[in-house]
Amino acid sequence: MTTQVIVLNGGSSAGKSGIARCLQAVLPGAWLALGTDTLVDALPAVMRAGGAGIGFAPDGEVSVGPEFRETEAAWIAGVAAMARAGARIVVDEVFLGGPASQERWRTALDGVGVLWVGVRCDARVAAGRETARGDRTPGMAAHQADLVHRGVRYDLEVDTTATEALECARAIAARCLG
């Protein structure tokens, strides 16, 4: 089956967005880059304050409520509909719920060619990137570095600890096109 969607799963500051941009450069044709940050940025402020939406604790832990899950389900269904309509998509995700998070995407993308990619990065390196970025809650990268991979099944894994985004993208593209 032809790859229509590439799902990149990794913790905050692991390098997923950089890989997604590089994939857009190395893959033939137009690939849309959409991610969990796209969804969170689109939420009204009240849903980014915890409770029924999504919350960011001072230690970096992320909590999600039922209203966020409902909105996320609609967003996932929309991304899957775009893929079924012919769009090629790189999804930049953070599977906070591990296999349950992956299953939401698997169900929505049933019948669509998907390449599942784990994006790993040493927690200390990701934490350093998080500090340099300055737009993340401190501690989020370290908290998520291993958590998001527990119980998740991949077709391919890359590690950005010492490997540049472009090299990772080339490995993913080779698997996607091969």
XYZ file of N, CA and C in Angstrom:
534
model
N 0.845 -1.180 0.000
C 0.000 0.000 0.000
C 0.891 1.244 0.000
N 0.544 2.216 -0.784
C 1.291 3.468 -0.861
C 1.128 4.261 0.428
N 2.218 4.806 0.914
C 2.153 5.618 2.131
C 1.467 6.939 1.826
N 0.397 7.200 2.543
C -0.372 8.434 2.413
C -0.145 9.336 3.627
N 0.130 8.693 4.783
C 0.306 9.416 6.041
C 1.548 8.876 6.747
N 2.371 9.782 7.227
C 3.516 9.422 8.066
C 3.211 9.994 9.442
N 3.126 9.123 10.437
C 2.873 9.570 11.806
C 4.183 9.532 12.567
N 4.641 10.716 12.987
C 5.840 10.854 13.805
C 5.397 10.985 15.252
N 5.777 10.057 16.100
C 5.442 10.144 17.518
C 6.718 10.291 18.334
N 6.707 11.285 19.203
C 7.834 11.492 20.091
C 7.502 12.548 21.116
N 8.318 12.651 22.127
C 8.101 13.638 23.171
C 8.362 15.049 22.692
N 7.994 15.981 23.523
C 8.236 17.388 23.244
C 9.727 17.628 23.023
N 10.066 18.434 22.049
C 11.442 18.824 21.719
C 12.312 17.661 21.243
N 11.675 16.575 20.789
C 12.436 15.431 20.271
C 12.936 15.670 18.851
N 12.352 16.645 18.150
C 12.783 16.933 16.789
C 11.778 16.583 15.710
N 10.551 16.295 16.094
C 9.527 15.889 15.122
C 9.222 16.979 14.097
N 9.078 18.208 14.541
C 8.732 19.297 13.620
C 9.841 19.529 12.600
N 11.077 19.449 13.040
C 12.201 19.591 12.122
C 12.228 18.467 11.098
N 11.967 17.254 11.549
C 11.904 16.117 10.627
C 10.763 16.313 9.635
N 9.616 16.778 10.119
C 8.462 16.999 9.233
C 8.816 18.002 8.132
N 9.477 19.095 8.497
C 9.887 20.096 7.490
C 10.867 19.479 6.490
N 11.792 18.681 6.978
C 12.750 18.027 6.084
C 12.055 17.011 5.178
N 11.070 16.293 5.705
C 10.315 15.353 4.870
C 9.614 16.086 3.736
N 9.089 17.276 4.029
C 8.440 18.059 2.980
C 9.436 18.411 1.873
N 10.694 18.560 2.238
C 11.727 18.910 1.260
C 12.226 17.701 0.466
N 12.278 16.514 1.090
C 12.886 15.362 0.423
C 11.880 14.429 -0.249
N 10.626 14.466 0.169
C 9.626 13.601 -0.453
C 9.084 14.253 -1.718
N 8.789 13.444 -2.738
C 8.213 14.022 -3.956
C 6.768 14.478 -3.706
N 6.396 15.554 -4.360
C 5.023 16.046 -4.244
C 4.818 16.866 -2.985
N 3.586 17.273 -2.805
C 3.214 18.118 -1.659
C 2.778 17.257 -0.477
N 3.416 17.468 0.655
C 3.063 16.803 1.907
C 2.705 17.888 2.915
N 1.544 17.768 3.515
C 1.121 18.701 4.560
C 1.733 18.264 5.885
N 2.171 19.206 6.692
C 2.685 18.911 8.036
C 1.669 19.430 9.040
N 1.056 18.504 9.765
C 0.066 18.849 10.783
C 0.461 18.145 12.076
N 0.236 18.804 13.192
C 0.618 18.165 14.438
C -0.235 18.553 15.601
N 0.096 17.935 16.714
C -0.646 18.209 17.929
C -0.550 19.685 18.304
N 0.571 20.328 17.987
C 0.689 21.770 18.237
C -0.305 22.550 17.376
N -0.572 22.061 16.161
C -1.563 22.691 15.283
C -2.918 22.703 15.968
N -3.279 21.550 16.534
C -4.563 21.428 17.235
C -4.592 22.313 18.473
N -3.578 22.228 19.307
C -3.561 23.003 20.562
C -3.580 24.499 20.266
N -2.831 24.937 19.266
C -2.811 26.358 18.914
C -4.166 26.847 18.411
N -4.943 25.949 17.830
C -6.259 26.321 17.299
C -7.343 26.382 18.382
N -7.063 25.836 19.569
C -8.048 25.810 20.648
C -8.283 27.203 21.219
N -9.502 27.456 21.685
C -9.722 28.705 22.420
C -8.934 28.666 23.736
N -8.567 29.827 24.228
C -7.748 29.925 25.442
C -8.347 29.154 26.610
N -9.646 29.171 26.750
C -10.284 28.489 27.881
C -10.007 26.981 27.871
N -9.804 26.407 26.679
C -9.515 24.970 26.591
C -8.042 24.655 26.810
N -7.201 25.688 26.920
C -5.777 25.481 27.191
C -5.457 25.764 28.655
N -6.478 25.797 29.465
C -6.306 26.124 30.884
C -6.634 24.947 31.788
N -6.568 23.737 31.243
C -6.843 22.547 32.051
C -8.314 22.238 32.103
N -8.728 21.595 33.166
C -10.130 21.220 33.310
C -10.553 20.249 32.236
N -11.608 20.596 31.493
C -12.126 19.727 30.449
C -11.270 19.773 29.191
N -10.362 20.766 29.105
C -9.510 20.912 27.928
C -8.163 20.238 28.119
N -7.101 20.995 27.888
C -5.745 20.492 28.052
C -5.021 21.413 29.020
N -4.251 20.819 29.921
C -3.537 21.606 30.916
C -2.075 21.229 30.968
N -1.263 22.225 31.323
C 0.181 22.039 31.399
C 0.628 22.379 32.820
N 0.995 21.339 33.574
C 1.402 21.531 34.970
C 2.801 22.147 35.017
N 3.133 22.818 36.128
C 4.452 23.446 36.258
C 5.624 22.466 36.115
N 5.388 21.166 36.383
C 6.474 20.179 36.264
C 6.574 19.585 34.855
N 5.723 20.068 33.924
C 5.774 19.585 32.555
C 4.757 18.506 32.216
N 4.036 18.016 33.199
C 3.026 17.002 32.919
C 1.853 17.643 32.191
N 1.306 16.914 31.226
C 0.175 17.393 30.438
C -1.049 16.561 30.814
N -2.162 17.248 31.075
C -3.409 16.541 31.372
C -4.440 16.913 30.324
N -5.241 15.943 29.937
C -6.279 16.197 28.948
C -7.630 15.782 29.513
N -8.623 16.604 29.240
C -9.970 16.351 29.712
C -10.887 15.903 28.591
N -12.143 15.627 28.932
C -13.090 15.074 27.959
C -13.403 16.017 26.788
N -13.447 17.303 27.020
C -13.731 18.228 25.922
C -12.571 18.259 24.929
N -11.344 18.175 25.443
C -10.193 18.088 24.545
C -10.259 16.806 23.729
N -10.540 15.671 24.383
C -10.603 14.382 23.669
C -11.662 14.424 22.569
N -12.786 15.052 22.837
C -13.854 15.165 21.838
C -13.374 15.993 20.640
N -12.718 17.092 20.926
C -12.189 17.949 19.861
C -11.074 17.234 19.103
N -10.218 16.540 19.829
C -9.129 15.786 19.213
C -9.678 14.708 18.275
N -10.740 14.020 18.696
C -11.343 12.972 17.864
C -11.840 13.556 16.540
N -12.461 14.732 16.596
C -12.939 15.383 15.378
C -11.755 15.782 14.493
N -10.678 16.280 15.116
C -9.489 16.680 14.375
C -8.851 15.474 13.689
N -8.704 14.369 14.412
C -8.121 13.149 13.843
C -8.974 12.669 12.667
N -10.294 12.676 12.842
C -11.188 12.265 11.759
C -11.022 13.187 10.546
N -10.826 14.477 10.790
C -10.617 15.423 9.705
C -9.317 15.175 8.961
N -8.252 14.897 9.705
C -6.960 14.585 9.073
C -7.106 13.316 8.230
N -7.784 12.309 8.765
C -7.997 11.062 8.027
C -8.832 11.314 6.768
N -9.830 12.180 6.855
C -10.654 12.512 5.683
C -9.810 13.201 4.617
N -8.901 14.073 5.030
C -8.022 14.734 4.063
C -7.144 13.701 3.360
N -6.640 12.728 4.108
C -5.816 11.676 3.502
C -6.641 10.854 2.518
N -7.859 10.524 2.896
C -8.729 9.754 1.994
C -9.082 10.557 0.744
N -9.073 11.873 0.847
C -9.367 12.738 -0.295
C -8.141 12.957 -1.175
N -7.004 12.388 -0.779
C -5.812 12.443 -1.616
C -4.640 13.230 -1.059
N -4.817 13.915 0.055
C -3.702 14.662 0.650
C -2.685 13.688 1.235
N -1.425 14.042 1.104
C -0.359 13.295 1.770
C 0.031 14.124 2.989
N 0.128 13.456 4.132
C 0.231 14.186 5.391
C 1.312 13.602 6.286
N 2.096 14.495 6.888
C 3.026 14.128 7.960
C 2.389 14.619 9.247
N 2.096 13.699 10.151
C 1.473 14.024 11.432
C 2.550 14.027 12.507
N 2.657 15.125 13.223
C 3.626 15.329 14.306
C 2.843 15.166 15.607
N 2.996 14.019 16.272
C 2.152 13.671 17.415
C 2.948 13.401 18.677
N 2.238 13.435 19.796
C 2.772 13.093 21.113
C 1.759 12.141 21.744
N 2.057 10.838 21.735
C 1.124 9.837 22.249
C 1.190 9.769 23.777
N 0.575 10.742 24.429
C 0.577 10.767 25.897
C -0.065 9.516 26.484
N -1.009 8.934 25.760
C -1.692 7.723 26.217
C -1.094 6.452 25.648
N 0.095 6.539 25.077
C 0.770 5.351 24.542
C -0.073 4.636 23.511
N -0.288 3.319 23.694
C -1.004 2.539 22.693
C -2.454 3.005 22.486
N -3.085 3.557 23.502
C -4.460 4.061 23.335
C -4.469 5.253 22.374
N -3.459 6.092 22.458
C -3.346 7.217 21.530
C -3.125 6.717 20.114
N -2.237 5.736 19.964
C -1.981 5.191 18.637
C -3.236 4.544 18.083
N -4.006 3.865 18.910
C -5.211 3.183 18.450
C -6.251 4.166 17.911
N -6.346 5.362 18.520
C -7.271 6.371 17.988
C -6.915 6.709 16.547
N -5.619 6.863 16.277
C -5.171 7.149 14.917
C -5.344 5.935 14.014
N -5.008 4.733 14.500
C -5.153 3.509 13.687
C -6.595 3.333 13.224
N -7.517 3.540 14.126
C -8.936 3.389 13.793
C -9.350 4.407 12.735
N -8.972 5.660 12.935
C -9.353 6.719 12.001
C -8.714 6.516 10.626
N -7.494 5.979 10.600
C -6.756 5.833 9.348
C -6.886 4.445 8.735
N -7.839 3.664 9.207
C -8.049 2.314 8.685
C -8.222 2.376 7.165
N -7.453 1.576 6.446
C -7.538 1.544 4.996
C -6.627 2.543 4.296
N -5.951 3.398 5.069
C -5.025 4.393 4.521
C -3.608 3.877 4.751
N -2.724 4.076 3.799
C -1.330 3.658 3.952
C -0.614 4.560 4.950
N -0.208 3.984 6.088
C 0.421 4.751 7.164
C 1.794 4.179 7.473
N 2.765 5.060 7.646
C 4.085 4.681 8.142
C 4.194 5.236 9.554
N 4.346 4.357 10.536
C 4.434 4.736 11.947
C 5.899 4.885 12.319
N 6.280 6.094 12.752
C 7.685 6.386 13.049
C 7.827 6.876 14.487
N 8.680 6.207 15.236
C 9.025 6.660 16.583
C 10.209 7.606 16.498
N 10.066 8.786 17.089
C 11.149 9.771 17.107
C 11.653 9.847 18.544
N 12.803 9.255 18.764
C 13.387 9.222 20.095
C 14.456 10.286 20.258
N 14.653 10.699 21.501
C 15.715 11.643 21.831
C 16.014 11.484 23.317
N 17.280 11.449 23.667
C 17.682 11.368 25.066
C 17.001 12.492 25.850
N 16.467 12.171 27.013
C 15.725 13.142 27.823
C 16.546 14.390 28.138
N 17.827 14.221 28.416
C 18.669 15.392 28.735
C 18.848 16.304 27.524
N 19.027 15.710 26.365
C 19.184 16.486 25.133
C 17.878 17.211 24.815
N 16.758 16.501 24.921
C 15.450 17.118 24.654
C 15.190 18.261 25.639
N 15.572 18.069 26.894
C 15.393 19.129 27.898
C 16.222 20.364 27.549
N 17.426 20.154 27.039
C 18.258 21.274 26.606
C 17.628 22.025 25.445
N 17.042 21.283 24.508
C 16.352 21.917 23.377
C 15.135 22.704 23.875
N 14.433 22.107 24.829
C 13.252 22.753 25.417
C 13.623 24.106 26.025
N 14.727 24.140 26.756
C 15.197 25.385 27.367
C 15.566 26.399 26.294
N 16.264 25.945 25.257
C 16.684 26.835 24.175
C 15.485 27.400 23.415
N 14.433 26.602 23.257
C 13.241 27.060 22.537
C 12.528 28.159 23.314
N 12.384 27.920 24.612
C 11.731 28.902 25.461
C 10.224 28.984 25.328
N 9.611 28.103 24.543
C 8.158 28.161 24.358
C 7.445 26.923 24.899
N 8.117 26.166 25.748
C 7.549 24.952 26.336
C 7.623 25.042 27.854
N 6.738 24.318 28.499
C 6.767 24.227 29.946
C 8.000 23.430 30.348
N 8.857 23.994 31.198
C 10.057 23.254 31.624
C 9.681 21.907 32.254
N 10.382 20.874 31.841
C 10.133 19.531 32.364
C 9.305 18.663 31.427
N 8.629 19.285 30.472
C 7.772 18.530 29.553
C 8.592 17.531 28.734
N 9.709 17.956 28.187
C 10.525 17.090 27.341
C 11.031 15.873 28.110
N 11.554 16.094 29.301
C 12.058 14.969 30.105
C 10.928 14.036 30.510
N 9.781 14.608 30.861
C 8.633 13.798 31.279
C 8.136 12.902 30.137
N 8.164 13.420 28.906
C 7.582 12.698 27.777
C 8.564 11.815 27.015
N 9.861 11.993 27.216
C 10.880 11.332 26.387
C 10.657 9.826 26.232
N 10.356 9.131 27.292
C 10.116 7.685 27.216
C 8.626 7.343 27.277
N 7.875 8.136 28.019
C 6.444 7.878 28.239
C 5.675 7.661 26.942
N 5.901 8.505 25.948
C 5.100 8.459 24.725
C 5.375 7.230 23.860
N 6.447 6.493 24.142
C 6.807 5.320 23.347
C 6.357 4.001 23.985
N 5.982 4.040 25.255
C 5.631 2.794 25.962
C 4.431 2.114 25.323
N 4.664 0.897 24.821
C 3.590 0.089 24.245
C 3.200 0.464 22.822
N 3.907 1.412 22.210
C 3.582 1.852 20.855
C 4.395 1.025 19.857
N 3.754 0.632 18.763
C 4.411 -0.175 17.725
C 4.741 0.721 16.526
N 5.965 0.563 16.024
C 6.446 1.381 14.920
C 6.891 0.527 13.746
N 6.877 1.150 12.568
C 7.486 0.554 11.384
C 8.972 0.914 11.327
N 9.301 2.052 11.928
C 10.654 2.580 11.882
C 10.868 3.493 13.084
N 12.084 3.501 13.619
C 12.422 4.442 14.693
C 13.675 5.203 14.294
N 13.698 6.479 14.667
C 14.876 7.322 14.470
C 15.220 7.943 15.817
N 16.470 8.314 15.977
C 16.910 8.919 17.226
C 17.625 10.225 16.896
N 17.063 11.318 17.376
C 17.611 12.643 17.067
C 18.636 13.122 18.086
N 18.990 12.269 19.036
C 19.963 12.663 20.055
C 21.237 13.185 19.400
N 21.726 12.455 18.406
C 22.967 12.850 17.734
C 22.826 12.827 16.212
N 21.605 12.646 15.723
C 21.369 12.580 14.283
C 20.529 13.771 13.852
N 20.960 14.459 12.820
C 20.258 15.644 12.320
C 18.904 15.271 11.714
N 17.987 16.226 11.726
C 16.636 16.024 11.199
C 16.651 15.574 9.740
N 17.526 16.150 8.935
C 17.573 15.792 7.515
C 17.957 14.336 7.316
N 18.919 13.861 8.091
C 19.317 12.453 7.988
C 18.168 11.535 8.401
N 17.466 11.909 9.465
C 16.296 11.130 9.900
C 15.229 11.136 8.816
N 14.988 12.306 8.220
C 13.975 12.419 7.163
C 14.334 11.555 5.963
N 15.606 11.527 5.614
C 16.029 10.694 4.477
C 15.783 9.212 4.757
N 16.041 8.777 6.001
C 15.768 7.372 6.364
C 14.275 7.069 6.291
N 13.463 7.999 6.754
C 12.015 7.824 6.713
C 11.531 7.813 5.262
N 12.030 8.742 4.449
C 11.642 8.812 3.033
C 12.023 7.528 2.314
N 13.198 6.991 2.592
C 13.627 5.745 1.952
C 12.664 4.619 2.282
N 12.215 4.553 3.522
C 11.265 3.515 3.939
C 9.899 3.757 3.296
N 9.518 5.016 3.218
C 8.228 5.407 2.660
C 8.159 5.089 1.160
N 9.239 5.361 0.454
C 9.264 5.191 -0.997
C 9.722 3.804 -1.426
N 10.317 3.074 -0.478
C 10.903 1.776 -0.812
C 9.968 0.687 -0.857
